[in-house]
Coordinates of C-alpha atoms in Angstrom, one line a residue:
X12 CA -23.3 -29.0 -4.6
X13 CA -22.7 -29.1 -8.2
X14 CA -19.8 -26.4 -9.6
X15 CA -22.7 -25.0 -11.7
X16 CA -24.6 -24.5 -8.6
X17 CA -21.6 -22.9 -6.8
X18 CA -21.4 -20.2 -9.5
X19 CA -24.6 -18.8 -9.3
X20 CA -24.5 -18.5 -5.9
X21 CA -21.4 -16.2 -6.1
X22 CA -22.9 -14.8 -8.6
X23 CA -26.0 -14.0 -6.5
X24 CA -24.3 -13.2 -3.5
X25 CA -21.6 -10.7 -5.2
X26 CA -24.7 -8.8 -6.5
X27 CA -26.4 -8.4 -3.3
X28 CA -23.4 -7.3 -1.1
X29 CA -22.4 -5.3 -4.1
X30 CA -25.6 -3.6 -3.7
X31 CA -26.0 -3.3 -0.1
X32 CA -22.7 -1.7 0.7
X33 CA -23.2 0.3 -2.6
X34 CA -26.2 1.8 -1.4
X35 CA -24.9 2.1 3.0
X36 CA -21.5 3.3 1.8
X37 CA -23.0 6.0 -0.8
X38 CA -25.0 7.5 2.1
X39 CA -22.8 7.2 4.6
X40 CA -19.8 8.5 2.8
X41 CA -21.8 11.4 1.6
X42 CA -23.0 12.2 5.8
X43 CA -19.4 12.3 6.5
X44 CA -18.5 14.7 3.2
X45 CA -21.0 17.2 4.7
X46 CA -19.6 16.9 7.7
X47 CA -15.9 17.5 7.1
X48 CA -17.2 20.0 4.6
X49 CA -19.5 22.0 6.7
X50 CA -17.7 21.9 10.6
X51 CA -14.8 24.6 10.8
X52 CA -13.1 22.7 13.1
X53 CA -12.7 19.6 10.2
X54 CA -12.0 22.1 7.3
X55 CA -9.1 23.7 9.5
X56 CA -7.6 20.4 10.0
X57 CA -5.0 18.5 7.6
X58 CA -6.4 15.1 8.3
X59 CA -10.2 16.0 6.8
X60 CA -7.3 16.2 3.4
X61 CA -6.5 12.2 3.8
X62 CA -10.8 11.9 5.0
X63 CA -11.9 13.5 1.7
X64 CA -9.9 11.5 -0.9
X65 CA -10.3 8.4 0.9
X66 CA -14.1 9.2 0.1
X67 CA -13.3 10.2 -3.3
X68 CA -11.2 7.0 -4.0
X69 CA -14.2 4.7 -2.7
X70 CA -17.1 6.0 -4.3
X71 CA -15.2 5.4 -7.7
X72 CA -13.5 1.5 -6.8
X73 CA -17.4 0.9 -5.7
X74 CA -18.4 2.3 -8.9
X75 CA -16.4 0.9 -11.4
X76 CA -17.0 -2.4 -9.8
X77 CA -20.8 -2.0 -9.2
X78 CA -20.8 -1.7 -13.1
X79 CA -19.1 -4.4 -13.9
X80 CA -21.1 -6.7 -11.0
X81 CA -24.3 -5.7 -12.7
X82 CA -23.1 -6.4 -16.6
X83 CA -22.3 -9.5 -15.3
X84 CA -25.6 -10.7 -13.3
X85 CA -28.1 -9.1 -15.7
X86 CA -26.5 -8.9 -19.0
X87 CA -25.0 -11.7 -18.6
X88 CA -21.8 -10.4 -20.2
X89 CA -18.8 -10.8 -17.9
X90 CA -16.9 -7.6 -19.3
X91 CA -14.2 -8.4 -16.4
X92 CA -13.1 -12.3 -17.3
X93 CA -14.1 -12.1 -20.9
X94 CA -12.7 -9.0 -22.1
X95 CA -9.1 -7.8 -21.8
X96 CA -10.2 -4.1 -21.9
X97 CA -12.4 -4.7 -19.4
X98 CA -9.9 -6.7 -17.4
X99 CA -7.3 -3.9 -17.7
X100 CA -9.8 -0.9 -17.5
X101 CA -11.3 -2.4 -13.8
X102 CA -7.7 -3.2 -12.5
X103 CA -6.5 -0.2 -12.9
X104 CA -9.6 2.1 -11.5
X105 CA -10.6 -0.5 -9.3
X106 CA -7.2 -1.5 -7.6
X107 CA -5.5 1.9 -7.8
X108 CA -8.8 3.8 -5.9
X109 CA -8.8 0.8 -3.5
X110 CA -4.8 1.2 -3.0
X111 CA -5.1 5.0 -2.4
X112 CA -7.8 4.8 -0.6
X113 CA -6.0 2.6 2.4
X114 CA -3.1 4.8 1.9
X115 CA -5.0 7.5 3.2
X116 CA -5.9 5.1 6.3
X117 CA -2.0 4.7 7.1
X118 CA -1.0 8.4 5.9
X119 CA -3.6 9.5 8.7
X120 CA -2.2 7.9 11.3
X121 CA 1.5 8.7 11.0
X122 CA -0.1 12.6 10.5
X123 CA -2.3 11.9 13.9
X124 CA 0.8 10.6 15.6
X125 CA 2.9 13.4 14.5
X126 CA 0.3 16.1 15.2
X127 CA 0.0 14.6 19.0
X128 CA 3.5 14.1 19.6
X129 CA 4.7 16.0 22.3
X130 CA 8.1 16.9 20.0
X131 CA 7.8 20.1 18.2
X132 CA 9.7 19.1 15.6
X133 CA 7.3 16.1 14.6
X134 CA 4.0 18.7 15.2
X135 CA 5.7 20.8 12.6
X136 CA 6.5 18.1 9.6
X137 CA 3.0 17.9 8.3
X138 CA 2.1 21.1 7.0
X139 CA -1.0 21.7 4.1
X140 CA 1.3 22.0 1.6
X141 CA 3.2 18.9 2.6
X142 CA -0.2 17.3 3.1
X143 CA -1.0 17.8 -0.3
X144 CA 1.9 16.9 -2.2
X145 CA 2.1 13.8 -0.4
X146 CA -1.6 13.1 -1.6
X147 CA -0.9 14.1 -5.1
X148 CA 2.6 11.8 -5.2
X149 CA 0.6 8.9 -3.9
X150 CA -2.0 9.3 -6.4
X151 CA 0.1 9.2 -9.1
X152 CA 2.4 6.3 -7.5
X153 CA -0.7 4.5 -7.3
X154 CA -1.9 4.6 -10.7
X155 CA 1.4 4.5 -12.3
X156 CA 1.7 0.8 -10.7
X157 CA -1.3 -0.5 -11.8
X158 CA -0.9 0.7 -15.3
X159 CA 2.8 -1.3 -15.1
X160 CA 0.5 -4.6 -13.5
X161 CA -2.4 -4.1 -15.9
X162 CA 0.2 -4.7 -18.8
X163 CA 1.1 -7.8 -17.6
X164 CA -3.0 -9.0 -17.0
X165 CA -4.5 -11.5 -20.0
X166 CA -7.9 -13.8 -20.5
X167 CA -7.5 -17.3 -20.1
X168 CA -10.9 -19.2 -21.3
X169 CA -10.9 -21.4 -17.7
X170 CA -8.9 -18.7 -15.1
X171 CA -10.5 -15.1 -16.7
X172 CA -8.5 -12.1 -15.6
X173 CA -5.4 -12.4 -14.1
X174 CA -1.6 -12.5 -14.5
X175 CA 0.4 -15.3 -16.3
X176 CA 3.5 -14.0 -16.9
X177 CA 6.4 -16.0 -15.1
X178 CA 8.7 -13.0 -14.1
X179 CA 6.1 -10.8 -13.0
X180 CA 3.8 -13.8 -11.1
X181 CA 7.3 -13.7 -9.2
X182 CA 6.8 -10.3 -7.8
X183 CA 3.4 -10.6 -7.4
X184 CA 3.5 -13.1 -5.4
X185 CA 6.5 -12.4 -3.5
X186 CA 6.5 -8.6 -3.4
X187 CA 3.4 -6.6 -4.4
X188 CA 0.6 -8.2 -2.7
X189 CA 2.6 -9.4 0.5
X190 CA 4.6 -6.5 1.2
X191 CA 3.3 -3.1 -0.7
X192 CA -0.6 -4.3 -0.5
X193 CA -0.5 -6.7 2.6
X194 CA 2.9 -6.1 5.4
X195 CA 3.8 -2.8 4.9
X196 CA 0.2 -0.6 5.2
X197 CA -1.1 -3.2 7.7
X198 CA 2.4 -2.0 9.8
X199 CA 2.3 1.2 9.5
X200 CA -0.9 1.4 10.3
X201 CA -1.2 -0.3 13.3
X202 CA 2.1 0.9 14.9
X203 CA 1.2 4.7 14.2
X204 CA -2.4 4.6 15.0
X205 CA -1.5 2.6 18.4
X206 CA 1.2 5.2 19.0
X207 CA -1.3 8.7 18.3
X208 CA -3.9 6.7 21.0
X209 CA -1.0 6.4 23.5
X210 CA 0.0 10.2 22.7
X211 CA -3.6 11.3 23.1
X212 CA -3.7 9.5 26.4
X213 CA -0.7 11.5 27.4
X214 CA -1.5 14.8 25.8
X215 CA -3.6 16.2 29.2
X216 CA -0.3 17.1 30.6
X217 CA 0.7 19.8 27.9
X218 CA -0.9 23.4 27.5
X219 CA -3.4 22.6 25.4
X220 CA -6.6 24.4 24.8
X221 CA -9.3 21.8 25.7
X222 CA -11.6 22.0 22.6
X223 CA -8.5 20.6 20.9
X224 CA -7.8 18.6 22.8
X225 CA -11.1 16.9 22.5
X226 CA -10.7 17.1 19.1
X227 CA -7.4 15.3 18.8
X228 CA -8.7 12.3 20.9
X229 CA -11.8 12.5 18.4
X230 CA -9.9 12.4 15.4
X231 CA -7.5 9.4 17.2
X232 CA -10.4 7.3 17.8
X233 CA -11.6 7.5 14.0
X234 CA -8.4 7.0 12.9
X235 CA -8.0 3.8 15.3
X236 CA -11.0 2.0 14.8
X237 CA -10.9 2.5 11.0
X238 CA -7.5 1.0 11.2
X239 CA -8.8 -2.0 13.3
X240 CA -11.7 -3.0 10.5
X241 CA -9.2 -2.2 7.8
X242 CA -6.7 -5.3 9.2
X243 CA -10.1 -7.8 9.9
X244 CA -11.5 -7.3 6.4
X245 CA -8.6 -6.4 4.0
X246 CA -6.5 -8.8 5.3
X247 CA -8.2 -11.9 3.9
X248 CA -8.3 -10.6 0.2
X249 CA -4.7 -10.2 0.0
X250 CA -4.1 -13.6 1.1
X251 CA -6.7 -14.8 -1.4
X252 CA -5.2 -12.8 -4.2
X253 CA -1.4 -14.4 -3.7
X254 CA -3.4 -17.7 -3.7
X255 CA -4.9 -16.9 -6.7
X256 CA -1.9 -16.1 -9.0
X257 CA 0.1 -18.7 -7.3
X258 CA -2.8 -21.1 -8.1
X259 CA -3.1 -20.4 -11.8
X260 CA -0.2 -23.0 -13.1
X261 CA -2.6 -25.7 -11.5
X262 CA -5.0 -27.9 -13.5
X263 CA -8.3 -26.6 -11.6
X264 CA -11.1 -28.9 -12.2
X265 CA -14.4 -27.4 -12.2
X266 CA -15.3 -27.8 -8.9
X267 CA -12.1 -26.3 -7.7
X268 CA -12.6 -23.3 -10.3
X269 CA -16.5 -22.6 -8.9
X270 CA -15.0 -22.5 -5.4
X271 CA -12.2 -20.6 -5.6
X272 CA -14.8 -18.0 -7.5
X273 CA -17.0 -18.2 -4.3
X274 CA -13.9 -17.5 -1.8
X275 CA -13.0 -14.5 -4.1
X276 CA -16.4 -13.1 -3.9
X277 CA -16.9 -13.2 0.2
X278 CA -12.8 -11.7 -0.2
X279 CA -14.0 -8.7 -2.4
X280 CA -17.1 -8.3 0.0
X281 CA -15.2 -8.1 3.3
X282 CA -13.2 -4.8 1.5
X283 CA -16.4 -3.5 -0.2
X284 CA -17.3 -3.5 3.8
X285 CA -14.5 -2.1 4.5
X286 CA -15.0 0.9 2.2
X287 CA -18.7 1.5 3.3
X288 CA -18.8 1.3 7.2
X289 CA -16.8 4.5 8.1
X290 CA -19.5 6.8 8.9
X291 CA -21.0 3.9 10.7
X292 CA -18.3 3.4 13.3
X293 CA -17.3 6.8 13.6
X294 CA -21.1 7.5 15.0
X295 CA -20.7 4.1 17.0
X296 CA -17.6 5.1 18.7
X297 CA -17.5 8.8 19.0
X298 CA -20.8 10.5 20.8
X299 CA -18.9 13.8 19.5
X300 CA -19.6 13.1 16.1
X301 CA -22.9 12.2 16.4
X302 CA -23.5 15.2 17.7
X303 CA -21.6 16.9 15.0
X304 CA -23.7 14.9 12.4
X305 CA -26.8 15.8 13.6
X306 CA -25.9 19.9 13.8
X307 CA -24.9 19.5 10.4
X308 CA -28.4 18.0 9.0
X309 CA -30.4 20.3 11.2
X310 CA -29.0 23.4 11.3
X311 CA -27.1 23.3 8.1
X312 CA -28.6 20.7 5.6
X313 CA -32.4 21.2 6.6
X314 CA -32.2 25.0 6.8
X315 CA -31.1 25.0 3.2
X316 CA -33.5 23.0 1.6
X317 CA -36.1 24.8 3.8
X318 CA -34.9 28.2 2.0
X319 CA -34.6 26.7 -1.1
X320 CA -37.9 25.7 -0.6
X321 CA -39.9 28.5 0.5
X322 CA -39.0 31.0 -1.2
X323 CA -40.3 34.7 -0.3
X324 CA -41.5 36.6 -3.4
X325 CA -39.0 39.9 -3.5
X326 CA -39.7 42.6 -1.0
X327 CA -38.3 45.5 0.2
X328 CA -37.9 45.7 3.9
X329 CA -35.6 48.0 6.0
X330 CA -32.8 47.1 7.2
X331 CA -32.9 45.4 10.6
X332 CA -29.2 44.5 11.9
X333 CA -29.7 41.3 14.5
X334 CA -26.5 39.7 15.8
X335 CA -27.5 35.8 15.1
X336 CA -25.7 33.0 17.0
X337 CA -22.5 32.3 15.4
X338 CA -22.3 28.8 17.8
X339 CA -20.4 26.0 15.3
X340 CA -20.2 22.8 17.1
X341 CA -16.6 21.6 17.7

């Protein structure tokens, strides 16, 4: 297969998934939104905090790089390789959602482990307010690093977008993309998620209310299994992207060029799949939230537009006090 060949299959098949996990990841994003938004029993609860900005983080990394997927397959104007605003501009929206947005993933578990734990003292460290400055520090930790890296980004005609500065190839290699993008949230996230499903598992022997205790083990097994898809897809774009700077001092031939495009492609796919399948294997995993889900569209979602819908003309009726059911699934 020619390197020509190669290309517009990348192209092609960036488009597609781009489009496909665009669409599944909208909806399902916007299910679980509704969800934490509507149930009391999320809206009480400090980890819907890390939920919700997760959400907010994805839908605009799968924006910003939706937009610049479709300049590029339509238009025919590669904004990303070609441009070094557009190089810059989609680093820095696109990387710093995508890095919040697993930091939410590891800052829920180590808030699930501490909120199981059968140590007072560790129930009592996350608090709202905590909660929230925590968020509002790692946004702007976030964001200030990827200004500092798009800086150091420039347009090569063959490579496009990417770093090639000496020094700071150094720590990019060696540093930012091993241990703050790859070791250290893979670590966390797997040690404290493991440890809140081995407190849950344990948490039957203290004086709990069972209703939260349900909901702790519901909450543990979202956290979990996001954390597992988060290692099986995110893991081979970090490795790609320390190949990629590493590789830049090469002589690429074409054919080397066109490939390394197509393995960058299938990289960025796995985490666009990553950002879109939450709802998905929280209603594949947890019977409770399906339940939730569907008491949200019915008796929530569908009453509303059914009001909004058929809408009595103004009347005067007397006053007729009923007691309706106040039942919120939990």
């Amino acid at each position: 297969m020619s390197s020509s060949a190669i290309l517009t299959f990348a192209s092609n098949y960036s488009l597609y998934c781009d489009l496909i996990t665009f669409v599944l990841g909208f909806i399902g994003n916007i299910l679980n939104l509704l969800v934490f938004v509507q149930l009391k029993c999320f809206r009480d609860h400090r980890i819907t905090y890390y939920f919700i900005i997760d959400i907010i983080a994805i839908f605009i990394n799968r924006t910003v790089q939706l937009f610049f997927t479709i300049s590029t397959s339509f238009y025919q104007n590669d904004l990303y390789n070609n441009s070094l605003i557009g190089c810059r501009a989609r680093t820095v929206l696109v990387q710093a959602a995508g890095n919040i947005s697993y930091t939410m993933v590891y800052l829920a578990a180590i808030d699930q482990y501490c909120s199981t734990n059968y140590r007072p003292c560790l129930r009592q460290l996350f608090t709202f307010r905590f909660v929230q400055r925590v968020i509002i520090v790692t946004v702007c930790f976030w964001f200030s690093i990827n200004l500092l890296f798009a800086l150091y980004l420039d347009v090569h005609p063959l490579y496009g977008c990417n770093i090639y500065n000496d020094i700071w190839s150094q720590y990019v290699i060696y540093f930012h993309y091993p241990v703050l993008i790859g070791i250290f949230p893979i670590t966390m996230a797997s040690i404290f998620s493991l440890l809140a499903y081995q407190n849950v598992r344990r948490i039957i022997r203290r004086q709990i209310p069972i209703e939260r205790r349900r909901f702790d083990q519901q909450i543990t097994a979202m956290v979990l299994i996001r954390v597992i898809f988060f290692l099986l897809l995110f893991t081979p774009w970090v490795c790609y992207r320390i190949y990629s700077i590493n590789a830049t001092t090469n002589n690429f031939s074409a054919l080397q060029f066109s490939i390394s495009r197509l393995v960058q492609v299938i990289t960025i796919c796995f985490v666009n799949v990553q950002h879109g399948i939450g709802f998905y294997l929280y209603i594949m995993i947890s019977s409770r939230y399906r339940r939730q889900v569907k008491y949200v569209l019915r008796k929530r979602i569908w009453q509303l537009c059914r009001c909004t819908c058929h809408k009595a003309p103004n009347r005067i009726f007397p006053d007729n006090l009923s007691t309706g059911s106040n039942f919120e699934l939990q």
